mmCIF file of N, CA, C and O in Angstrom:
data_model
loop_
_atom_site.group_PDB
_atom_site.id
_atom_site.type_symbol
_atom_site.label_atom_id
_atom_site.label_comp_id
_atom_site.label_asym_id
_atom_site.label_seq_id
_atom_site.Cartn_x
_atom_site.Cartn_y
_atom_site.Cartn_z
ATOM 1 N N MET A 741 -65.880 -30.705 156.864
ATOM 2 C CA MET A 741 -66.524 -29.748 157.745
ATOM 3 C C MET A 741 -65.431 -29.048 158.562
ATOM 4 O O MET A 741 -64.556 -29.706 159.101
ATOM 5 N N ASN A 742 -65.497 -27.715 158.641
ATOM 6 C CA ASN A 742 -64.478 -26.992 159.408
ATOM 7 C C ASN A 742 -64.884 -26.872 160.884
ATOM 8 O O ASN A 742 -65.986 -27.274 161.272
ATOM 9 N N ASP A 743 -63.991 -26.342 161.702
ATOM 10 C CA ASP A 743 -64.252 -26.242 163.146
ATOM 11 C C ASP A 743 -65.504 -25.418 163.451
ATOM 12 O O ASP A 743 -66.282 -25.775 164.333
ATOM 13 N N HIS A 744 -65.696 -24.329 162.740
ATOM 14 C CA HIS A 744 -66.888 -23.490 162.953
ATOM 15 C C HIS A 744 -68.164 -24.320 162.757
ATOM 16 O O HIS A 744 -69.064 -24.309 163.597
ATOM 17 N N GLU A 745 -68.222 -25.045 161.653
ATOM 18 C CA GLU A 745 -69.401 -25.853 161.354
ATOM 19 C C GLU A 745 -69.600 -26.957 162.386
ATOM 20 O O GLU A 745 -70.734 -27.200 162.825
ATOM 21 N N LEU A 746 -68.527 -27.600 162.785
ATOM 22 C CA LEU A 746 -68.620 -28.668 163.786
ATOM 23 C C LEU A 746 -69.134 -28.138 165.129
ATOM 24 O O LEU A 746 -70.023 -28.731 165.743
ATOM 25 N N ILE A 747 -68.568 -27.032 165.574
ATOM 26 C CA ILE A 747 -68.950 -26.480 166.877
ATOM 27 C C ILE A 747 -70.390 -25.991 166.860
ATOM 28 O O ILE A 747 -71.159 -26.257 167.796
ATOM 29 N N PHE A 748 -70.797 -25.313 165.801
ATOM 30 C CA PHE A 748 -72.176 -24.828 165.761
ATOM 31 C C PHE A 748 -73.177 -25.953 165.519
ATOM 32 O O PHE A 748 -74.288 -25.906 166.029
ATOM 33 N N GLU A 749 -72.798 -26.987 164.796
ATOM 34 C CA GLU A 749 -73.671 -28.151 164.653
ATOM 35 C C GLU A 749 -73.899 -28.795 166.020
ATOM 36 O O GLU A 749 -75.016 -29.166 166.374
ATOM 37 N N ARG A 750 -72.829 -28.903 166.796
ATOM 38 C CA ARG A 750 -72.940 -29.457 168.155
ATOM 39 C C ARG A 750 -73.811 -28.566 169.031
ATOM 40 O O ARG A 750 -74.668 -29.048 169.771
ATOM 41 N N LEU A 751 -73.595 -27.259 168.948
ATOM 42 C CA LEU A 751 -74.383 -26.324 169.745
ATOM 43 C C LEU A 751 -75.857 -26.422 169.379
ATOM 44 O O LEU A 751 -76.713 -26.491 170.264
ATOM 45 N N TYR A 752 -76.181 -26.454 168.092
ATOM 46 C CA TYR A 752 -77.586 -26.567 167.668
ATOM 47 C C TYR A 752 -78.203 -27.867 168.165
ATOM 48 O O TYR A 752 -79.360 -27.889 168.580
ATOM 49 N N PHE A 753 -77.429 -28.942 168.127
ATOM 50 C CA PHE A 753 -77.917 -30.228 168.638
ATOM 51 C C PHE A 753 -78.280 -30.107 170.116
ATOM 52 O O PHE A 753 -79.356 -30.540 170.547
ATOM 53 N N LEU A 754 -77.377 -29.516 170.901
ATOM 54 C CA LEU A 754 -77.624 -29.375 172.338
ATOM 55 C C LEU A 754 -78.797 -28.439 172.622
ATOM 56 O O LEU A 754 -79.576 -28.684 173.547
ATOM 57 N N LEU A 755 -78.934 -27.394 171.834
ATOM 58 C CA LEU A 755 -80.070 -26.479 172.006
ATOM 59 C C LEU A 755 -81.385 -27.196 171.690
ATOM 60 O O LEU A 755 -82.357 -27.062 172.443
ATOM 61 N N ARG A 756 -81.425 -27.952 170.602
ATOM 62 C CA ARG A 756 -82.647 -28.705 170.254
ATOM 63 C C ARG A 756 -82.977 -29.710 171.344
ATOM 64 O O ARG A 756 -84.140 -29.867 171.724
ATOM 65 N N GLU A 757 -81.955 -30.386 171.841
ATOM 66 C CA GLU A 757 -82.134 -31.396 172.881
ATOM 67 C C GLU A 757 -82.765 -30.794 174.137
ATOM 68 O O GLU A 757 -83.548 -31.448 174.818
ATOM 69 N N ARG A 758 -82.422 -29.541 174.424
ATOM 70 C CA ARG A 758 -82.932 -28.867 175.623
ATOM 71 C C ARG A 758 -84.091 -27.916 175.314
ATOM 72 O O ARG A 758 -84.553 -27.208 176.185
ATOM 73 N N ASN A 759 -84.512 -27.891 174.062
ATOM 74 C CA ASN A 759 -85.606 -27.022 173.622
ATOM 75 C C ASN A 759 -85.319 -25.555 173.951
ATOM 76 O O ASN A 759 -86.167 -24.853 174.507
ATOM 77 N N LEU A 760 -84.104 -25.112 173.619
ATOM 78 C CA LEU A 760 -83.679 -23.731 173.859
ATOM 79 C C LEU A 760 -83.422 -23.020 172.537
ATOM 80 O O LEU A 760 -83.063 -23.655 171.545
ATOM 81 N N THR A 761 -83.569 -21.721 172.548
ATOM 82 C CA THR A 761 -83.233 -20.891 171.394
ATOM 83 C C THR A 761 -81.886 -20.215 171.648
ATOM 84 O O THR A 761 -81.409 -20.173 172.791
ATOM 85 N N MET A 762 -81.314 -19.660 170.601
ATOM 86 C CA MET A 762 -80.067 -18.904 170.766
ATOM 87 C C MET A 762 -80.309 -17.695 171.667
ATOM 88 O O MET A 762 -79.447 -17.331 172.455
ATOM 89 N N ASN A 763 -81.483 -17.086 171.553
ATOM 90 C CA ASN A 763 -81.809 -15.942 172.392
ATOM 91 C C ASN A 763 -81.838 -16.348 173.864
ATOM 92 O O ASN A 763 -81.303 -15.649 174.726
ATOM 93 N N ARG A 764 -82.439 -17.486 174.164
ATOM 94 C CA ARG A 764 -82.488 -17.973 175.550
ATOM 95 C C ARG A 764 -81.084 -18.337 176.027
ATOM 96 O O ARG A 764 -80.729 -18.084 177.179
ATOM 97 N N LEU A 765 -80.280 -18.917 175.151
ATOM 98 C CA LEU A 765 -78.899 -19.241 175.503
ATOM 99 C C LEU A 765 -78.133 -17.973 175.857
ATOM 100 O O LEU A 765 -77.372 -17.966 176.825
ATOM 101 N N ALA A 766 -78.343 -16.912 175.100
ATOM 102 C CA ALA A 766 -77.684 -15.638 175.401
ATOM 103 C C ALA A 766 -78.052 -15.172 176.799
ATOM 104 O O ALA A 766 -77.189 -14.780 177.589
ATOM 105 N N THR A 767 -79.319 -15.246 177.124
ATOM 106 C CA THR A 767 -79.779 -14.829 178.453
ATOM 107 C C THR A 767 -79.162 -15.692 179.548
ATOM 108 O O THR A 767 -78.650 -15.171 180.539
ATOM 109 N N LEU A 768 -79.199 -16.997 179.374
ATOM 110 C CA LEU A 768 -78.673 -17.920 180.392
ATOM 111 C C LEU A 768 -77.160 -17.810 180.565
ATOM 112 O O LEU A 768 -76.648 -18.000 181.662
ATOM 113 N N SER A 769 -76.463 -17.516 179.479
ATOM 114 C CA SER A 769 -74.998 -17.485 179.526
ATOM 115 C C SER A 769 -74.444 -16.118 179.907
ATOM 116 O O SER A 769 -73.272 -16.005 180.248
ATOM 117 N N GLY A 770 -75.279 -15.093 179.814
ATOM 118 C CA GLY A 770 -74.789 -13.746 180.075
ATOM 119 C C GLY A 770 -74.093 -13.128 178.879
ATOM 120 O O GLY A 770 -73.514 -12.049 178.983
ATOM 121 N N LEU A 771 -74.152 -13.817 177.743
ATOM 122 C CA LEU A 771 -73.580 -13.285 176.513
ATOM 123 C C LEU A 771 -74.633 -12.459 175.789
ATOM 124 O O LEU A 771 -75.825 -12.716 175.920
ATOM 125 N N ARG A 772 -74.184 -11.505 175.025
ATOM 126 C CA ARG A 772 -75.123 -10.718 174.222
ATOM 127 C C ARG A 772 -75.607 -11.555 173.046
ATOM 128 O O ARG A 772 -74.837 -12.339 172.478
ATOM 129 N N GLN A 773 -76.857 -11.344 172.686
ATOM 130 C CA GLN A 773 -77.395 -11.998 171.503
ATOM 131 C C GLN A 773 -76.554 -11.653 170.283
ATOM 132 O O GLN A 773 -76.268 -12.505 169.451
ATOM 133 N N SER A 774 -76.104 -10.408 170.209
ATOM 134 C CA SER A 774 -75.290 -9.972 169.061
ATOM 135 C C SER A 774 -73.946 -10.705 169.013
ATOM 136 O O SER A 774 -73.419 -10.970 167.935
ATOM 137 N N THR A 775 -73.405 -11.052 170.169
ATOM 138 C CA THR A 775 -72.151 -11.810 170.214
ATOM 139 C C THR A 775 -72.346 -13.188 169.602
ATOM 140 O O THR A 775 -71.564 -13.634 168.762
ATOM 141 N N LEU A 776 -73.408 -13.862 170.023
ATOM 142 C CA LEU A 776 -73.687 -15.192 169.474
ATOM 143 C C LEU A 776 -74.005 -15.114 167.985
ATOM 144 O O LEU A 776 -73.552 -15.944 167.203
ATOM 145 N N SER A 777 -74.763 -14.107 167.586
ATOM 146 C CA SER A 777 -75.120 -13.948 166.172
ATOM 147 C C SER A 777 -73.891 -13.699 165.312
ATOM 148 O O SER A 777 -73.773 -14.248 164.216
ATOM 149 N N SER A 778 -72.975 -12.868 165.801
ATOM 150 C CA SER A 778 -71.776 -12.580 165.013
ATOM 151 C C SER A 778 -70.874 -13.807 164.916
ATOM 152 O O SER A 778 -70.277 -14.059 163.869
ATOM 153 N N LEU A 779 -70.790 -14.587 165.981
ATOM 154 C CA LEU A 779 -70.013 -15.834 165.919
ATOM 155 C C LEU A 779 -70.632 -16.800 164.924
ATOM 156 O O LEU A 779 -69.932 -17.456 164.151
ATOM 157 N N GLU A 780 -71.941 -16.869 164.962
ATOM 158 C CA GLU A 780 -72.661 -17.784 164.082
ATOM 159 C C GLU A 780 -72.506 -17.381 162.611
ATOM 160 O O GLU A 780 -72.379 -18.234 161.744
ATOM 161 N N ALA A 781 -72.473 -16.090 162.355
ATOM 162 C CA ALA A 781 -72.432 -15.575 160.984
ATOM 163 C C ALA A 781 -71.063 -15.681 160.330
ATOM 164 O O ALA A 781 -70.962 -15.708 159.109
ATOM 165 N N ARG A 782 -70.004 -15.720 161.148
ATOM 166 C CA ARG A 782 -68.649 -15.794 160.579
ATOM 167 C C ARG A 782 -68.326 -17.240 160.241
ATOM 168 O O ARG A 782 -68.169 -18.069 161.141
ATOM 169 N N PRO A 783 -68.187 -17.558 158.968
ATOM 170 C CA PRO A 783 -67.968 -18.957 158.587
ATOM 171 C C PRO A 783 -66.649 -19.547 159.075
ATOM 172 O O PRO A 783 -66.512 -20.753 159.145
ATOM 173 N N THR A 784 -65.692 -18.710 159.421
ATOM 174 C CA THR A 784 -64.423 -19.231 159.915
ATOM 175 C C THR A 784 -64.222 -18.932 161.390
ATOM 176 O O THR A 784 -63.205 -19.296 161.965
ATOM 177 N N GLY A 785 -65.165 -18.264 161.997
ATOM 178 C CA GLY A 785 -65.033 -17.891 163.403
ATOM 179 C C GLY A 785 -65.326 -19.049 164.332
ATOM 180 O O GLY A 785 -66.301 -19.767 164.153
ATOM 181 N N VAL A 786 -64.465 -19.247 165.268
ATOM 182 C CA VAL A 786 -64.661 -20.266 166.296
ATOM 183 C C VAL A 786 -64.713 -19.540 167.635
ATOM 184 O O VAL A 786 -63.860 -18.694 167.909
ATOM 185 N N PRO A 787 -65.709 -19.837 168.469
ATOM 186 C CA PRO A 787 -65.799 -19.153 169.761
ATOM 187 C C PRO A 787 -64.541 -19.355 170.598
ATOM 188 O O PRO A 787 -63.927 -20.421 170.570
ATOM 189 N N LYS A 788 -64.163 -18.324 171.340
ATOM 190 C CA LYS A 788 -63.020 -18.423 172.243
ATOM 191 C C LYS A 788 -63.378 -19.345 173.404
ATOM 192 O O LYS A 788 -64.553 -19.596 173.675
ATOM 193 N N ALA A 789 -62.359 -19.815 174.083
ATOM 194 C CA ALA A 789 -62.554 -20.754 175.189
ATOM 195 C C ALA A 789 -63.468 -20.187 176.265
ATOM 196 O O ALA A 789 -64.325 -20.908 176.800
ATOM 197 N N ASP A 790 -63.330 -18.890 176.603
ATOM 198 C CA ASP A 790 -64.177 -18.328 177.650
ATOM 199 C C ASP A 790 -65.632 -18.253 177.209
ATOM 200 O O ASP A 790 -66.546 -18.434 178.011
ATOM 201 N N THR A 791 -65.867 -18.059 175.917
ATOM 202 C CA THR A 791 -67.242 -18.046 175.397
ATOM 203 C C THR A 791 -67.829 -19.452 175.452
ATOM 204 O O THR A 791 -68.980 -19.637 175.878
ATOM 205 N N ILE A 792 -67.043 -20.445 175.055
ATOM 206 C CA ILE A 792 -67.513 -21.834 175.135
ATOM 207 C C ILE A 792 -67.804 -22.206 176.585
ATOM 208 O O ILE A 792 -68.798 -22.871 176.878
ATOM 209 N N ARG A 793 -66.958 -21.758 177.499
ATOM 210 C CA ARG A 793 -67.178 -22.053 178.916
ATOM 211 C C ARG A 793 -68.501 -21.464 179.394
ATOM 212 O O ARG A 793 -69.273 -22.128 180.097
ATOM 213 N N LEU A 794 -68.820 -20.227 179.022
ATOM 214 C CA LEU A 794 -70.083 -19.595 179.413
ATOM 215 C C LEU A 794 -71.277 -20.331 178.799
ATOM 216 O O LEU A 794 -72.306 -20.513 179.459
ATOM 217 N N ILE A 795 -71.136 -20.746 177.554
ATOM 218 C CA ILE A 795 -72.200 -21.515 176.907
ATOM 219 C C ILE A 795 -72.418 -22.828 177.647
ATOM 220 O O ILE A 795 -73.555 -23.221 177.915
ATOM 221 N N CYS A 796 -71.338 -23.489 177.995
ATOM 222 C CA CYS A 796 -71.433 -24.764 178.711
ATOM 223 C C CYS A 796 -72.073 -24.587 180.083
ATOM 224 O O CYS A 796 -72.898 -25.422 180.505
ATOM 225 N N GLN A 797 -71.711 -23.535 180.790
ATOM 226 C CA GLN A 797 -72.344 -23.266 182.083
ATOM 227 C C GLN A 797 -73.843 -23.094 181.911
ATOM 228 O O GLN A 797 -74.631 -23.611 182.704
ATOM 229 N N ALA A 798 -74.247 -22.366 180.876
ATOM 230 C CA ALA A 798 -75.673 -22.149 180.620
ATOM 231 C C ALA A 798 -76.386 -23.463 180.284
ATOM 232 O O ALA A 798 -77.541 -23.665 180.671
ATOM 233 N N LEU A 799 -75.695 -24.357 179.584
ATOM 234 C CA LEU A 799 -76.267 -25.651 179.215
ATOM 235 C C LEU A 799 -76.114 -26.693 180.325
ATOM 236 O O LEU A 799 -76.599 -27.815 180.182
ATOM 237 N N GLU A 800 -75.416 -26.307 181.379
ATOM 238 C CA GLU A 800 -75.154 -27.185 182.534
ATOM 239 C C GLU A 800 -74.400 -28.449 182.131
ATOM 240 O O GLU A 800 -74.739 -29.561 182.522
ATOM 241 N N ILE A 801 -73.369 -28.233 181.310
ATOM 242 C CA ILE A 801 -72.464 -29.316 180.919
ATOM 243 C C ILE A 801 -71.036 -28.809 181.032
ATOM 244 O O ILE A 801 -70.800 -27.606 181.100
ATOM 245 N N SER A 802 -70.090 -29.729 181.027
ATOM 246 C CA SER A 802 -68.682 -29.343 181.046
ATOM 247 C C SER A 802 -68.209 -29.070 179.621
ATOM 248 O O SER A 802 -68.843 -29.493 178.646
ATOM 249 N N VAL A 803 -67.103 -28.360 179.525
ATOM 250 C CA VAL A 803 -66.491 -28.127 178.211
ATOM 251 C C VAL A 803 -66.116 -29.475 177.602
ATOM 252 O O VAL A 803 -66.273 -29.680 176.398
ATOM 253 N N HIS A 804 -65.667 -30.389 178.429
ATOM 254 C CA HIS A 804 -65.337 -31.737 177.954
ATOM 255 C C HIS A 804 -66.560 -32.381 177.303
ATOM 256 O O HIS A 804 -66.465 -32.955 176.215
ATOM 257 N N GLU A 805 -67.717 -32.297 177.948
ATOM 258 C CA GLU A 805 -68.941 -32.861 177.371
ATOM 259 C C GLU A 805 -69.301 -32.171 176.057
ATOM 260 O O GLU A 805 -69.748 -32.820 175.108
ATOM 261 N N PHE A 806 -69.117 -30.860 176.013
ATOM 262 C CA PHE A 806 -69.437 -30.107 174.802
ATOM 263 C C PHE A 806 -68.599 -30.582 173.622
ATOM 264 O O PHE A 806 -69.088 -30.713 172.511
ATOM 265 N N LEU A 807 -67.326 -30.854 173.869
ATOM 266 C CA LEU A 807 -66.403 -31.238 172.801
ATOM 267 C C LEU A 807 -66.244 -32.753 172.650
ATOM 268 O O LEU A 807 -65.405 -33.213 171.880
ATOM 269 N N ASP A 808 -67.061 -33.510 173.359
ATOM 270 C CA ASP A 808 -66.961 -34.969 173.314
ATOM 271 C C ASP A 808 -67.781 -35.535 172.150
ATOM 272 O O ASP A 808 -68.826 -36.147 172.323
ATOM 273 N N PHE A 809 -67.283 -35.277 170.948
ATOM 274 C CA PHE A 809 -67.894 -35.811 169.733
ATOM 275 C C PHE A 809 -66.811 -35.838 168.657
ATOM 276 O O PHE A 809 -65.842 -35.089 168.718
ATOM 277 N N PRO A 810 -66.967 -36.721 167.661
ATOM 278 C CA PRO A 810 -65.974 -36.772 166.592
ATOM 279 C C PRO A 810 -65.966 -35.471 165.797
ATOM 280 O O PRO A 810 -67.020 -34.891 165.595
ATOM 281 N N PRO A 811 -64.845 -35.000 165.393
ATOM 282 C CA PRO A 811 -63.508 -35.580 165.466
ATOM 283 C C PRO A 811 -62.740 -35.190 166.723
ATOM 284 O O PRO A 811 -61.604 -35.594 166.899
ATOM 285 N N TYR A 812 -63.336 -34.400 167.608
ATOM 286 C CA TYR A 812 -62.604 -33.894 168.768
ATOM 287 C C TYR A 812 -62.291 -34.960 169.816
ATOM 288 O O TYR A 812 -61.374 -34.794 170.598
ATOM 289 N N ASN A 813 -63.027 -36.033 169.847
ATOM 290 C CA ASN A 813 -62.749 -37.071 170.835
ATOM 291 C C ASN A 813 -62.002 -38.254 170.229
ATOM 292 O O ASN A 813 -61.930 -39.314 170.836
ATOM 293 N N GLU A 814 -61.453 -38.083 169.050
ATOM 294 C CA GLU A 814 -60.689 -39.128 168.406
ATOM 295 C C GLU A 814 -59.208 -38.837 168.490
ATOM 296 O O GLU A 814 -58.790 -37.684 168.417
ATOM 297 N N VAL A 815 -58.408 -39.881 168.617
ATOM 298 C CA VAL A 815 -56.953 -39.737 168.678
ATOM 299 C C VAL A 815 -56.427 -39.794 167.247
ATOM 300 O O VAL A 815 -56.724 -40.731 166.488
ATOM 301 N N GLU A 816 -55.656 -38.764 166.883
ATOM 302 C CA GLU A 816 -55.050 -38.771 165.550
ATOM 303 C C GLU A 816 -53.761 -39.565 165.580
ATOM 304 O O GLU A 816 -52.987 -39.472 166.514
ATOM 305 N N ARG A 817 -53.544 -40.343 164.554
ATOM 306 C CA ARG A 817 -52.333 -41.179 164.481
ATOM 307 C C ARG A 817 -51.556 -40.820 163.255
ATOM 308 O O ARG A 817 -51.988 -40.429 162.279
#
């Protein structure tokens, strides 16, 4: 699984957990729906840090919480 798939899988999980849609996330985050749609549609696109920060603010979690899942929370040796 690439970074795009991992990040969007995590985002979908958090949206389902909070019973939110991507459209509602756009409204809460101040991002355009088209911005989220274009990120979602690009198979290699990974949201920039400022976009992730806005998403996290809308979800009322920290960026650390957003990225606290494997493989991002594992130490590579």
